[in-house]
């Protein structure tokens, strides 16, 4: 896949993620994806490769989709979250 094709695919996926969680600022979405990428690769967002970023983005999108499917279950405190380095994740 050419870089321009890859970029278009990633930007489209980011737009879909943004629609699923409008309460998050764009920087928060990128930070979350960066943390997932770091968890999966052991490298910071600065160091992960494009395909690793795409994999972390897909992981986040799949998690959001799964939560959307589970939204019929009552949630006392909202979605389960984990805190890492002071940043709310997923």
mmCIF file of N, CA and C in Angstrom:
data_model
loop_
_atom_site.group_PDB
_atom_site.id
_atom_site.type_symbol
_atom_site.label_atom_id
_atom_site.label_comp_id
_atom_site.label_asym_id
_atom_site.label_seq_id
_atom_site.Cartn_x
_atom_site.Cartn_y
_atom_site.Cartn_z
ATOM 1 N N UNK A 1 0.845 -1.174 0.000
ATOM 2 C CA UNK A 1 0.000 0.000 0.000
ATOM 3 C C UNK A 1 0.888 1.234 0.000
ATOM 4 N N UNK A 2 0.555 2.183 -0.853
ATOM 5 C CA UNK A 2 1.306 3.435 -0.903
ATOM 6 C C UNK A 2 1.004 4.259 0.343
ATOM 7 N N UNK A 3 1.952 5.111 0.695
ATOM 8 C CA UNK A 3 1.798 5.948 1.888
ATOM 9 C C UNK A 3 0.529 6.795 1.816
ATOM 10 N N UNK A 4 0.225 7.337 0.652
ATOM 11 C CA UNK A 4 -0.974 8.178 0.540
ATOM 12 C C UNK A 4 -2.235 7.353 0.773
ATOM 13 N N UNK A 5 -2.245 6.102 0.285
ATOM 14 C CA UNK A 5 -3.384 5.214 0.518
ATOM 15 C C UNK A 5 -3.500 4.895 2.008
ATOM 16 N N UNK A 6 -2.362 4.586 2.633
ATOM 17 C CA UNK A 6 -2.350 4.256 4.048
ATOM 18 C C UNK A 6 -2.855 5.432 4.869
ATOM 19 N N UNK A 7 -2.403 6.624 4.531
ATOM 20 C CA UNK A 7 -2.816 7.820 5.261
ATOM 21 C C UNK A 7 -4.321 8.021 5.145
ATOM 22 N N UNK A 8 -4.870 7.839 3.966
ATOM 23 C CA UNK A 8 -6.311 8.007 3.776
ATOM 24 C C UNK A 8 -7.095 6.998 4.610
ATOM 25 N N UNK A 9 -6.629 5.764 4.650
ATOM 26 C CA UNK A 9 -7.293 4.721 5.438
ATOM 27 C C UNK A 9 -7.243 5.064 6.925
ATOM 28 N N UNK A 10 -6.096 5.475 7.407
ATOM 29 C CA UNK A 10 -5.932 5.810 8.826
ATOM 30 C C UNK A 10 -6.780 7.027 9.191
ATOM 31 N N UNK A 11 -6.781 8.039 8.342
ATOM 32 C CA UNK A 11 -7.583 9.229 8.621
ATOM 33 C C UNK A 11 -9.075 8.907 8.644
ATOM 34 N N UNK A 12 -9.510 8.048 7.758
ATOM 35 C CA UNK A 12 -10.916 7.622 7.754
ATOM 36 C C UNK A 12 -11.249 6.874 9.043
ATOM 37 N N UNK A 13 -10.351 5.994 9.464
ATOM 38 C CA UNK A 13 -10.573 5.225 10.705
ATOM 39 C C UNK A 13 -10.574 6.162 11.912
ATOM 40 N N UNK A 14 -9.686 7.158 11.917
ATOM 41 C CA UNK A 14 -9.678 8.143 13.010
ATOM 42 C C UNK A 14 -11.004 8.909 13.046
ATOM 43 N N UNK A 15 -11.552 9.241 11.891
ATOM 44 C CA UNK A 15 -12.839 9.932 11.838
ATOM 45 C C UNK A 15 -13.942 9.053 12.428
ATOM 46 N N UNK A 16 -13.897 7.761 12.145
ATOM 47 C CA UNK A 16 -14.887 6.842 12.703
ATOM 48 C C UNK A 16 -14.759 6.750 14.222
ATOM 49 N N UNK A 17 -13.534 6.691 14.701
ATOM 50 C CA UNK A 17 -13.292 6.651 16.144
ATOM 51 C C UNK A 17 -13.800 7.943 16.778
ATOM 52 N N UNK A 18 -13.530 9.061 16.146
ATOM 53 C CA UNK A 18 -13.967 10.367 16.661
ATOM 54 C C UNK A 18 -15.480 10.422 16.785
ATOM 55 N N UNK A 19 -16.187 9.831 15.826
ATOM 56 C CA UNK A 19 -17.650 9.808 15.875
ATOM 57 C C UNK A 19 -18.147 8.969 17.048
ATOM 58 N N UNK A 20 -17.422 7.907 17.375
ATOM 59 C CA UNK A 20 -17.835 7.022 18.472
ATOM 60 C C UNK A 20 -17.574 7.619 19.853
ATOM 61 N N UNK A 21 -16.646 8.546 19.946
ATOM 62 C CA UNK A 21 -16.333 9.135 21.256
ATOM 63 C C UNK A 21 -16.154 10.647 21.127
ATOM 64 N N UNK A 22 -17.258 11.347 20.857
ATOM 65 C CA UNK A 22 -17.180 12.803 20.670
ATOM 66 C C UNK A 22 -16.771 13.559 21.932
ATOM 67 N N UNK A 23 -16.855 12.908 23.085
ATOM 68 C CA UNK A 23 -16.454 13.569 24.330
ATOM 69 C C UNK A 23 -14.945 13.700 24.467
ATOM 70 N N UNK A 24 -14.202 12.964 23.662
ATOM 71 C CA UNK A 24 -12.745 13.038 23.710
ATOM 72 C C UNK A 24 -12.238 14.078 22.715
ATOM 73 N N UNK A 25 -11.260 14.870 23.146
ATOM 74 C CA UNK A 25 -10.593 15.781 22.230
ATOM 75 C C UNK A 25 -9.690 14.955 21.301
ATOM 76 N N UNK A 26 -9.365 15.507 20.148
ATOM 77 C CA UNK A 26 -8.547 14.786 19.175
ATOM 78 C C UNK A 26 -7.194 14.383 19.768
ATOM 79 N N UNK A 27 -6.595 15.284 20.533
ATOM 80 C CA UNK A 27 -5.319 14.968 21.182
ATOM 81 C C UNK A 27 -5.441 13.814 22.151
ATOM 82 N N UNK A 28 -6.580 13.720 22.840
ATOM 83 C CA UNK A 28 -6.806 12.605 23.754
ATOM 84 C C UNK A 28 -6.903 11.285 22.984
ATOM 85 N N UNK A 29 -7.539 11.337 21.830
ATOM 86 C CA UNK A 29 -7.630 10.123 21.003
ATOM 87 C C UNK A 29 -6.235 9.683 20.571
ATOM 88 N N UNK A 30 -5.430 10.631 20.098
ATOM 89 C CA UNK A 30 -4.069 10.290 19.686
ATOM 90 C C UNK A 30 -3.243 9.786 20.862
ATOM 91 N N UNK A 31 -3.415 10.402 22.032
ATOM 92 C CA UNK A 31 -2.685 9.955 23.218
ATOM 93 C C UNK A 31 -3.080 8.527 23.583
ATOM 94 N N UNK A 32 -4.360 8.218 23.495
ATOM 95 C CA UNK A 32 -4.835 6.870 23.798
ATOM 96 C C UNK A 32 -4.242 5.862 22.823
ATOM 97 N N UNK A 33 -4.262 6.191 21.550
ATOM 98 C CA UNK A 33 -3.689 5.292 20.543
ATOM 99 C C UNK A 33 -2.187 5.134 20.785
ATOM 100 N N UNK A 34 -1.513 6.229 21.134
ATOM 101 C CA UNK A 34 -0.089 6.162 21.444
ATOM 102 C C UNK A 34 0.198 5.245 22.622
ATOM 103 N N UNK A 35 -0.629 5.320 23.661
ATOM 104 C CA UNK A 35 -0.443 4.449 24.823
ATOM 105 C C UNK A 35 -0.712 2.990 24.481
ATOM 106 N N UNK A 36 -1.734 2.752 23.670
ATOM 107 C CA UNK A 36 -1.990 1.374 23.234
ATOM 108 C C UNK A 36 -0.820 0.852 22.402
ATOM 109 N N UNK A 37 -0.302 1.699 21.510
ATOM 110 C CA UNK A 37 0.857 1.304 20.708
ATOM 111 C C UNK A 37 2.059 1.022 21.576
ATOM 112 N N UNK A 38 2.250 1.835 22.604
ATOM 113 C CA UNK A 38 3.358 1.614 23.523
ATOM 114 C C UNK A 38 3.185 0.305 24.284
ATOM 115 N N UNK A 39 1.958 0.031 24.717
ATOM 116 C CA UNK A 39 1.682 -1.228 25.411
ATOM 117 C C UNK A 39 1.978 -2.429 24.510
ATOM 118 N N UNK A 40 1.617 -2.314 23.237
ATOM 119 C CA UNK A 40 1.761 -3.432 22.297
ATOM 120 C C UNK A 40 3.182 -3.603 21.779
ATOM 121 N N UNK A 41 3.931 -2.499 21.677
ATOM 122 C CA UNK A 41 5.255 -2.587 21.044
ATOM 123 C C UNK A 41 6.418 -2.312 21.985
ATOM 124 N N UNK A 42 6.136 -1.635 23.091
ATOM 125 C CA UNK A 42 7.216 -1.225 23.989
ATOM 126 C C UNK A 42 7.916 0.035 23.525
ATOM 127 N N UNK A 43 7.377 0.681 22.483
ATOM 128 C CA UNK A 43 7.957 1.909 21.939
ATOM 129 C C UNK A 43 6.970 3.053 22.106
ATOM 130 N N UNK A 44 7.502 4.269 22.247
ATOM 131 C CA UNK A 44 6.644 5.438 22.358
ATOM 132 C C UNK A 44 6.008 5.741 21.004
ATOM 133 N N UNK A 45 5.011 6.613 21.027
ATOM 134 C CA UNK A 45 4.338 7.022 19.795
ATOM 135 C C UNK A 45 5.342 7.552 18.781
ATOM 136 N N UNK A 46 6.354 8.247 19.255
ATOM 137 C CA UNK A 46 7.383 8.796 18.376
ATOM 138 C C UNK A 46 8.113 7.691 17.616
ATOM 139 N N UNK A 47 8.261 6.536 18.230
ATOM 140 C CA UNK A 47 9.083 5.467 17.665
ATOM 141 C C UNK A 47 8.309 4.366 16.943
ATOM 142 N N UNK A 48 6.996 4.279 17.135
ATOM 143 C CA UNK A 48 6.290 3.173 16.502
ATOM 144 C C UNK A 48 6.169 3.392 14.993
ATOM 145 N N UNK A 49 6.180 2.291 14.279
ATOM 146 C CA UNK A 49 6.065 2.315 12.822
ATOM 147 C C UNK A 49 4.604 2.556 12.430
ATOM 148 N N UNK A 50 4.393 2.946 11.195
ATOM 149 C CA UNK A 50 3.047 3.238 10.717
ATOM 150 C C UNK A 50 2.095 2.061 10.904
ATOM 151 N N UNK A 51 2.539 0.875 10.568
ATOM 152 C CA UNK A 51 1.664 -0.284 10.688
ATOM 153 C C UNK A 51 1.364 -0.610 12.155
ATOM 154 N N UNK A 52 2.293 -0.314 13.045
ATOM 155 C CA UNK A 52 2.053 -0.501 14.476
ATOM 156 C C UNK A 52 1.021 0.517 14.974
ATOM 157 N N UNK A 53 1.105 1.745 14.461
ATOM 158 C CA UNK A 53 0.109 2.759 14.794
ATOM 159 C C UNK A 53 -1.263 2.308 14.304
ATOM 160 N N UNK A 54 -1.313 1.803 13.076
ATOM 161 C CA UNK A 54 -2.579 1.342 12.511
ATOM 162 C C UNK A 54 -3.159 0.203 13.345
ATOM 163 N N UNK A 55 -2.303 -0.702 13.816
ATOM 164 C CA UNK A 55 -2.770 -1.812 14.649
ATOM 165 C C UNK A 55 -3.329 -1.303 15.973
ATOM 166 N N UNK A 56 -2.670 -0.321 16.589
ATOM 167 C CA UNK A 56 -3.162 0.256 17.839
ATOM 168 C C UNK A 56 -4.494 0.983 17.605
ATOM 169 N N UNK A 57 -4.614 1.670 16.481
ATOM 170 C CA UNK A 57 -5.859 2.349 16.127
ATOM 171 C C UNK A 57 -6.979 1.326 15.970
ATOM 172 N N UNK A 58 -6.711 0.234 15.300
ATOM 173 C CA UNK A 58 -7.719 -0.822 15.125
ATOM 174 C C UNK A 58 -8.107 -1.430 16.469
ATOM 175 N N UNK A 59 -7.125 -1.606 17.353
ATOM 176 C CA UNK A 59 -7.397 -2.130 18.698
ATOM 177 C C UNK A 59 -8.370 -1.196 19.415
ATOM 178 N N UNK A 60 -8.109 0.094 19.365
ATOM 179 C CA UNK A 60 -8.957 1.082 20.017
ATOM 180 C C UNK A 60 -10.351 1.086 19.391
ATOM 181 N N UNK A 61 -10.426 1.074 18.060
ATOM 182 C CA UNK A 61 -11.709 1.081 17.363
ATOM 183 C C UNK A 61 -12.521 -0.165 17.698
ATOM 184 N N UNK A 62 -11.860 -1.319 17.759
ATOM 185 C CA UNK A 62 -12.552 -2.563 18.097
ATOM 186 C C UNK A 62 -13.082 -2.516 19.525
ATOM 187 N N UNK A 63 -12.299 -1.944 20.439
ATOM 188 C CA UNK A 63 -12.738 -1.810 21.816
ATOM 189 C C UNK A 63 -13.963 -0.902 21.904
ATOM 190 N N UNK A 64 -13.945 0.203 21.167
ATOM 191 C CA UNK A 64 -15.091 1.108 21.157
ATOM 192 C C UNK A 64 -16.331 0.419 20.580
ATOM 193 N N UNK A 65 -16.150 -0.343 19.516
ATOM 194 C CA UNK A 65 -17.270 -1.056 18.901
ATOM 195 C C UNK A 65 -17.841 -2.087 19.862
ATOM 196 N N UNK A 66 -16.962 -2.789 20.563
ATOM 197 C CA UNK A 66 -17.394 -3.799 21.530
ATOM 198 C C UNK A 66 -18.189 -3.131 22.653
ATOM 199 N N UNK A 67 -17.723 -1.996 23.112
ATOM 200 C CA UNK A 67 -18.441 -1.268 24.167
ATOM 201 C C UNK A 67 -19.789 -0.786 23.673
ATOM 202 N N UNK A 68 -19.844 -0.386 22.416
ATOM 203 C CA UNK A 68 -21.123 0.043 21.846
ATOM 204 C C UNK A 68 -22.112 -1.100 21.798
ATOM 205 N N UNK A 69 -21.634 -2.297 21.499
ATOM 206 C CA UNK A 69 -22.490 -3.473 21.457
ATOM 207 C C UNK A 69 -22.944 -3.864 22.853
ATOM 208 N N UNK A 70 -22.136 -3.556 23.857
ATOM 209 C CA UNK A 70 -22.467 -3.889 25.239
ATOM 210 C C UNK A 70 -23.248 -2.783 25.927
ATOM 211 N N UNK A 71 -23.645 -1.742 25.210
ATOM 212 C CA UNK A 71 -24.271 -0.582 25.848
ATOM 213 C C UNK A 71 -25.643 -0.893 26.416
ATOM 214 N N UNK A 72 -26.196 -2.065 26.111
ATOM 215 C CA UNK A 72 -27.481 -2.437 26.692
ATOM 216 C C UNK A 72 -27.336 -2.860 28.145
ATOM 217 N N UNK A 73 -26.118 -3.162 28.576
ATOM 218 C CA UNK A 73 -25.878 -3.527 29.962
ATOM 219 C C UNK A 73 -25.841 -2.270 30.808
ATOM 220 N N UNK A 74 -26.435 -2.312 32.009
ATOM 221 C CA UNK A 74 -26.378 -1.121 32.865
ATOM 222 C C UNK A 74 -24.955 -0.844 33.326
ATOM 223 N N UNK A 75 -24.594 0.439 33.347
ATOM 224 C CA UNK A 75 -23.263 0.836 33.773
ATOM 225 C C UNK A 75 -23.406 1.858 34.886
ATOM 226 N N UNK A 76 -22.931 1.505 36.060
ATOM 227 C CA UNK A 76 -23.050 2.391 37.214
ATOM 228 C C UNK A 76 -22.162 3.622 37.071
ATOM 229 N N UNK A 77 -20.924 3.419 36.702
ATOM 230 C CA UNK A 77 -19.964 4.517 36.651
ATOM 231 C C UNK A 77 -19.488 4.810 35.236
ATOM 232 N N UNK A 78 -20.183 4.385 34.221
ATOM 233 C CA UNK A 78 -19.740 4.610 32.853
ATOM 234 C C UNK A 78 -18.762 3.532 32.430
ATOM 235 N N UNK A 79 -18.127 3.717 31.286
ATOM 236 C CA UNK A 79 -17.212 2.702 30.771
ATOM 237 C C UNK A 79 -16.031 2.468 31.704
ATOM 238 N N UNK A 80 -15.610 1.230 31.751
ATOM 239 C CA UNK A 80 -14.434 0.901 32.553
ATOM 240 C C UNK A 80 -13.234 1.603 31.947
ATOM 241 N N UNK A 81 -12.424 2.195 32.788
ATOM 242 C CA UNK A 81 -11.235 2.910 32.316
ATOM 243 C C UNK A 81 -10.045 2.496 33.148
ATOM 244 N N UNK A 82 -8.904 2.634 32.563
ATOM 245 C CA UNK A 82 -7.686 2.391 33.327
ATOM 246 C C UNK A 82 -6.835 3.636 33.224
ATOM 247 N N UNK A 83 -6.159 3.949 34.285
ATOM 248 C CA UNK A 83 -5.332 5.149 34.313
ATOM 249 C C UNK A 83 -3.880 4.749 34.148
ATOM 250 N N UNK A 84 -3.204 5.429 33.247
ATOM 251 C CA UNK A 84 -1.792 5.153 32.993
ATOM 252 C C UNK A 84 -1.106 6.488 32.826
ATOM 253 N N UNK A 85 -0.135 6.740 33.620
ATOM 254 C CA UNK A 85 0.607 7.993 33.552
ATOM 255 C C UNK A 85 -0.297 9.212 33.670
ATOM 256 N N UNK A 86 -1.357 9.078 34.450
ATOM 257 C CA UNK A 86 -2.241 10.198 34.665
ATOM 258 C C UNK A 86 -3.202 10.471 33.518
ATOM 259 N N UNK A 87 -3.267 9.598 32.508
ATOM 260 C CA UNK A 87 -4.127 9.794 31.353
ATOM 261 C C UNK A 87 -5.205 8.719 31.368
ATOM 262 N N UNK A 88 -6.448 9.118 31.210
ATOM 263 C CA UNK A 88 -7.528 8.133 31.129
ATOM 264 C C UNK A 88 -7.407 7.430 29.788
ATOM 265 N N UNK A 89 -7.453 6.102 29.816
ATOM 266 C CA UNK A 89 -7.306 5.316 28.602
ATOM 267 C C UNK A 89 -8.555 4.489 28.411
ATOM 268 N N UNK A 90 -9.020 4.470 27.127
ATOM 269 C CA UNK A 90 -10.096 3.621 26.688
ATOM 270 C C UNK A 90 -11.156 3.465 27.662
#
